XYZ file of C-alpha atoms in Angstrom:
386
model
C -82.978 -31.169 62.094
C -79.500 -29.988 62.976
C -79.665 -31.932 66.270
C -80.720 -35.085 64.424
C -77.774 -34.722 62.044
C -75.369 -34.235 64.967
C -76.676 -37.341 66.772
C -76.388 -39.305 63.550
C -72.768 -38.153 63.147
C -71.945 -39.240 66.683
C -73.567 -42.589 66.150
C -71.572 -43.154 62.972
C -68.332 -42.131 64.749
C -68.904 -44.531 67.654
C -69.882 -47.347 65.409
C -66.513 -47.213 63.659
C -64.745 -48.501 66.838
C -60.972 -48.607 67.392
C -58.753 -49.681 64.562
C -55.182 -50.283 65.685
C -52.483 -48.351 63.935
C -49.861 -50.726 62.438
C -52.162 -53.662 63.186
C -50.522 -57.096 62.797
C -47.094 -55.491 62.363
C -43.991 -55.877 64.562
C -42.394 -52.701 65.908
C -38.880 -52.422 67.333
C -38.049 -50.598 70.569
C -34.669 -50.157 72.274
C -33.819 -48.886 75.736
C -31.078 -49.066 78.334
C -31.078 -51.167 81.441
C -32.281 -49.150 84.452
C -34.159 -46.645 82.293
C -37.783 -46.477 81.071
C -39.349 -47.343 77.707
C -42.690 -46.613 76.047
C -44.133 -49.453 73.958
C -46.342 -47.729 71.311
C -49.906 -48.825 70.588
C -52.847 -46.649 69.548
C -56.078 -46.477 67.618
C -55.975 -44.669 64.309
C -58.479 -42.276 65.884
C -57.098 -41.297 69.311
C -60.579 -40.286 70.469
C -61.797 -43.853 70.052
C -61.485 -46.312 72.919
C -61.375 -50.072 72.232
C -63.828 -52.413 73.902
C -61.034 -54.348 75.641
C -57.236 -54.133 75.915
C -54.511 -56.525 77.027
C -50.726 -56.151 77.041
C -48.957 -59.510 77.040
C -45.373 -60.789 77.024
C -44.074 -63.945 75.427
C -42.015 -66.240 77.695
C -39.650 -68.480 75.785
C -39.210 -71.057 78.551
C -42.929 -71.837 78.749
C -43.698 -70.864 75.131
C -46.743 -68.932 76.345
C -48.160 -65.394 76.244
C -48.865 -64.051 79.743
C -50.835 -60.922 80.560
C -48.802 -58.094 82.089
C -49.939 -56.853 85.499
C -48.730 -53.996 87.672
C -50.064 -55.825 90.714
C -47.831 -58.895 90.665
C -45.059 -60.768 88.923
C -42.113 -59.426 86.975
C -43.678 -55.999 86.321
C -45.024 -55.214 89.798
C -45.259 -51.415 90.216
C -43.262 -50.889 87.015
C -45.900 -50.595 84.273
C -48.696 -48.160 83.467
C -50.813 -47.042 80.506
C -49.938 -43.581 79.244
C -52.812 -42.201 77.207
C -52.181 -38.479 77.579
C -55.949 -37.926 78.009
C -56.545 -39.650 74.672
C -58.674 -42.806 75.098
C -57.259 -44.225 71.882
C -53.647 -44.085 73.128
C -52.897 -47.578 74.486
C -49.102 -47.223 74.908
C -47.414 -49.052 77.796
C -44.689 -47.455 79.927
C -42.209 -49.825 81.596
C -39.880 -48.306 84.225
C -36.618 -49.482 85.802
C -35.871 -51.853 82.950
C -34.094 -55.116 83.729
C -32.298 -57.503 81.456
C -35.251 -59.914 81.791
C -37.602 -57.316 80.276
C -36.213 -57.893 76.808
C -38.426 -59.938 74.468
C -41.658 -59.830 72.475
C -44.790 -57.954 73.590
C -48.331 -57.917 72.209
C -50.899 -55.101 72.332
C -54.266 -56.883 71.944
C -57.325 -54.665 71.548
C -59.884 -57.460 71.258
C -61.934 -56.920 68.103
C -59.799 -53.953 67.085
C -56.739 -56.042 66.224
C -53.257 -56.494 67.666
C -49.632 -55.562 67.062
C -46.253 -56.808 68.281
C -43.351 -54.906 69.814
C -39.869 -56.458 70.106
C -38.005 -54.846 72.999
C -34.203 -54.848 73.145
C -32.774 -53.934 76.537
C -29.194 -52.719 76.313
C -27.155 -54.023 79.224
C -23.746 -52.853 80.355
C -20.934 -54.573 78.500
C -17.626 -53.449 79.986
C -14.898 -51.995 77.813
C -11.771 -54.198 78.141
C -13.753 -56.811 80.077
C -11.519 -59.689 81.182
C -8.315 -57.878 80.145
C -5.892 -57.071 83.026
C -4.728 -53.439 82.939
C -1.600 -51.972 84.553
C -1.561 -48.459 86.034
C 1.184 -46.549 87.867
C 0.863 -43.606 90.255
C 2.845 -41.809 92.961
C 2.371 -41.765 96.723
C 0.579 -38.594 97.805
C -1.056 -38.229 94.390
C -4.327 -39.499 92.876
C -5.210 -42.192 90.358
C -8.294 -42.947 88.248
C -9.117 -46.613 87.673
C -11.174 -46.604 84.432
C -14.265 -48.799 84.205
C -17.174 -48.082 81.883
C -19.807 -49.698 79.721
C -19.254 -49.686 75.958
C -22.523 -47.756 75.821
C -22.074 -45.173 78.573
C -25.819 -44.471 78.704
C -26.318 -47.973 80.070
C -26.379 -48.313 83.839
C -25.731 -51.715 85.412
C -28.158 -52.933 88.045
C -25.323 -53.349 90.512
C -21.534 -53.348 90.609
C -18.748 -53.272 93.172
C -15.116 -52.221 93.384
C -12.914 -54.755 95.150
C -9.260 -55.111 96.164
C -7.412 -58.397 96.493
C -6.327 -59.182 100.037
C -3.001 -60.960 99.525
C -3.066 -62.522 102.987
C -6.501 -64.144 102.697
C -6.506 -64.288 98.845
C -10.053 -62.877 98.859
C -11.595 -59.881 97.104
C -12.745 -57.266 99.622
C -15.286 -54.533 98.796
C -13.831 -51.002 98.810
C -15.769 -48.545 100.971
C -15.357 -44.820 101.485
C -17.049 -45.127 104.861
C -14.447 -47.226 106.659
C -11.121 -49.008 106.459
C -8.074 -48.125 104.403
C -10.002 -45.978 101.894
C -12.078 -43.851 104.277
C -12.877 -40.525 102.559
C -10.306 -41.254 99.825
C -12.393 -42.885 97.079
C -15.265 -41.685 94.899
C -17.012 -42.635 91.667
C -16.376 -40.235 88.802
C -19.047 -40.771 86.141
C -19.032 -37.372 84.444
C -22.856 -37.519 84.260
C -22.683 -40.784 82.282
C -24.508 -43.626 84.103
C -22.296 -46.205 82.366
C -19.056 -44.658 83.650
C -18.096 -46.573 86.798
C -14.508 -45.268 87.159
C -12.996 -45.052 90.637
C -10.839 -42.144 91.855
C -8.414 -42.831 94.717
C -6.822 -39.768 96.361
C -3.863 -39.254 98.722
C -2.243 -42.495 97.632
C -0.185 -44.450 100.139
C 2.188 -47.354 99.669
C -0.469 -49.808 100.926
C -2.748 -48.891 97.989
C -0.448 -50.890 95.720
C -2.063 -54.122 94.464
C -4.866 -55.715 92.417
C -8.304 -54.114 91.940
C -11.506 -55.326 90.279
C -14.530 -53.539 88.818
C -17.155 -56.284 89.077
C -20.667 -56.389 87.575
C -21.134 -60.049 88.389
C -20.721 -63.026 86.108
C -18.116 -62.566 83.422
C -18.401 -58.773 83.288
C -15.355 -57.510 85.186
C -12.087 -55.597 84.723
C -8.944 -56.304 86.746
C -6.241 -53.695 87.427
C -2.702 -53.972 88.751
C -1.949 -50.658 90.486
C 1.706 -49.884 91.154
C 2.216 -47.069 93.667
C 5.662 -45.516 93.280
C 7.157 -44.575 96.649
C 9.864 -41.990 97.325
C 13.402 -43.364 97.004
C 15.880 -40.714 98.144
C 18.764 -39.560 95.974
C 22.071 -40.237 97.810
C 20.228 -42.366 100.386
C 22.614 -43.534 103.121
C 25.420 -41.223 101.949
C 26.781 -38.511 104.275
C 27.111 -35.111 102.613
C 29.234 -32.123 103.752
C 28.160 -28.501 103.258
C 29.803 -25.206 104.325
C 28.252 -21.779 104.791
C 28.974 -18.463 106.565
C 27.270 -16.960 109.580
C 24.612 -14.432 108.632
C 24.019 -16.124 105.293
C 21.696 -18.921 104.133
C 22.193 -22.557 103.195
C 20.103 -25.129 101.328
C 20.256 -28.692 102.648
C 19.379 -30.872 99.608
C 16.971 -33.809 99.941
C 14.758 -35.149 97.162
C 13.197 -38.297 95.734
C 14.760 -39.789 92.613
C 11.340 -39.315 90.991
C 10.499 -35.769 92.054
C 6.823 -36.264 91.235
C 6.636 -38.732 94.138
C 5.616 -37.332 97.503
C 6.454 -39.381 100.621
C 3.705 -40.162 103.118
C 5.679 -38.541 105.936
C 9.144 -37.071 106.437
C 10.987 -34.939 109.004
C 14.133 -32.835 109.227
C 16.182 -33.452 112.361
C 19.420 -32.220 113.962
C 21.733 -34.271 116.146
C 21.777 -33.090 119.758
C 25.392 -33.636 120.812
C 24.541 -33.474 124.497
C 21.806 -36.129 124.506
C 23.018 -37.908 121.314
C 19.426 -37.842 120.037
C 17.917 -36.482 116.849
C 15.690 -33.469 117.587
C 12.998 -32.492 115.075
C 13.463 -29.074 113.483
C 10.508 -26.680 113.682
C 9.955 -23.213 112.272
C 7.484 -22.527 115.049
C 9.766 -22.701 118.063
C 13.282 -23.244 119.354
C 16.563 -22.424 117.667
C 15.090 -22.278 114.153
C 12.008 -20.119 114.789
C 11.073 -18.345 111.531
C 14.414 -19.311 109.960
C 13.646 -22.576 108.128
C 11.360 -23.456 105.214
C 10.922 -26.204 102.652
C 11.867 -25.241 99.111
C 10.278 -27.711 96.684
C 10.146 -25.634 93.505
C 6.674 -27.069 92.757
C 8.088 -30.620 92.831
C 6.393 -32.719 95.543
C 9.453 -34.963 95.753
C 11.827 -32.075 96.568
C 12.191 -32.006 100.363
C 15.145 -29.601 100.576
C 15.447 -27.371 103.665
C 16.485 -23.708 103.568
C 18.037 -22.228 106.732
C 18.408 -18.422 106.840
C 20.400 -16.029 109.079
C 22.911 -18.721 109.999
C 24.519 -18.716 113.426
C 27.542 -20.606 114.707
C 25.196 -22.883 116.663
C 23.574 -24.052 113.402
C 26.659 -26.118 112.614
C 26.338 -29.863 113.111
C 24.703 -33.024 111.748
C 21.300 -32.968 110.020
C 19.031 -35.771 108.775
C 16.251 -35.825 106.172
C 14.251 -38.811 107.414
C 11.438 -40.677 105.638
C 11.425 -43.489 108.145
C 12.982 -46.913 107.843
C 16.112 -46.964 105.748
C 15.190 -43.927 103.656
C 17.229 -41.010 105.013
C 20.097 -38.667 104.155
C 22.670 -37.359 106.662
C 24.381 -33.992 106.099
C 27.204 -32.276 108.016
C 26.882 -28.483 108.052
C 29.983 -26.427 108.836
C 29.221 -22.793 109.658
C 32.224 -20.504 109.100
C 32.320 -17.537 111.461
C 32.807 -14.250 109.565
C 33.693 -10.991 111.406
C 32.265 -7.799 109.949
C 35.050 -5.612 111.477
C 38.079 -7.404 109.974
C 37.878 -5.865 106.505
C 38.005 -2.338 108.041
C 41.214 -2.827 110.090
C 43.743 -2.451 107.211
C 41.887 0.602 105.898
C 41.939 2.324 109.314
C 45.640 1.592 109.770
C 46.544 3.039 106.371
C 44.425 6.104 107.089
C 46.227 6.818 110.378
C 49.665 6.444 108.789
C 48.695 8.682 105.892
C 47.461 11.409 108.267
C 50.735 11.289 110.192
C 52.716 11.768 106.981
C 50.607 14.759 105.966
C 51.054 16.401 109.370
C 54.815 15.851 109.256
C 55.137 17.314 105.747
C 53.091 20.387 106.641
C 55.061 20.911 109.825
C 58.460 20.800 108.131
C 57.315 22.918 105.201
C 56.129 25.659 107.534
C 59.286 25.513 109.593
C 61.542 25.954 106.534
C 59.612 29.065 105.415
C 59.877 30.919 108.821
C 62.796 33.561 108.763
C 62.872 33.791 112.512
C 64.118 30.252 112.635
C 67.440 31.101 110.724
C 70.417 31.770 113.079
C 73.970 32.684 112.182
C 76.544 31.694 114.694
C 80.207 32.654 114.555
C 80.986 32.158 118.232
C 82.995 29.077 117.583
C 84.779 30.742 114.739
C 84.323 27.823 112.401
C 82.357 29.914 109.941
C 79.591 27.323 109.706
C 76.037 28.511 109.338
C 73.642 26.435 111.480
C 69.843 26.243 111.206
C 67.971 26.021 114.429
């Protein structure tokens, strides 16, 4: 009897069939381009499986509903049913969403009913698209060219960074693998797929120019990057400096903007014999372990400190950035003698000692009775001291 009741219950349950939840309604789904989306569709009883199921998409151009297939067409290898081991779960998962995936979908469960899902695919719309931006930076430093989608969770299908070649008037793709930007550029997205910003490091003068963050079509941002180069204070002016042997001297050389670091620069001294400028090195030669750069944490301060000055350090020096950017300095080293200050003191000491000896000698002589002699031989009655 119990078995009969159980079989009857099963028969009643099966006979009910699948009734679609939200049948004949239109649901709204949103997702970002490049991501995945689950289009919901299920029987009211998840243990019930419909007799037949079709997922279809409406194509506006042809005004027709076409069945979705993972085997061919637009959705090849991008769709699958996700039932979670529940036969009544008819939801459709679409991966790697494209802009063309947006539109109206239909979950058709034959006799069980149908429902519609309108899918909105969010594509990348660039912040400041079409507006030229101006950015300034210094040689030797870094710069971030900002480019991001208004919705930073949206990832574009493709995009490129380009620089305008003035000579050919063409936009050339920037690559970290080769060319001018080898190992100097990287994308900095901060874990946001819609952040396409480009970081350029170790800036050089040639990095100056026009850049473009391009998603294709009208979605692009153009930048004018101005790279500030080092312009030397007192450039072309000869300076004169004096210092003493044994001391130190600072030869000043710095960019007008001290946050600017030149690509290259050298300190040189004029060789009078060969009339050539010889590069100064702390590693060898006359200046071994006696010179160092003192920038005070300012990359544009190129000043040179020379310690333990010798007479041979005197002469002409040049802070050279190449081209016309250089400063010439004349260093005069004054010879100081350590013994000169002691000469007057020694002389006074010797004289003073002689005076003391003389005073003591005469004082002792005057107090000695044996040295008093009375003489009357000449009859003049004069007493003489001998």
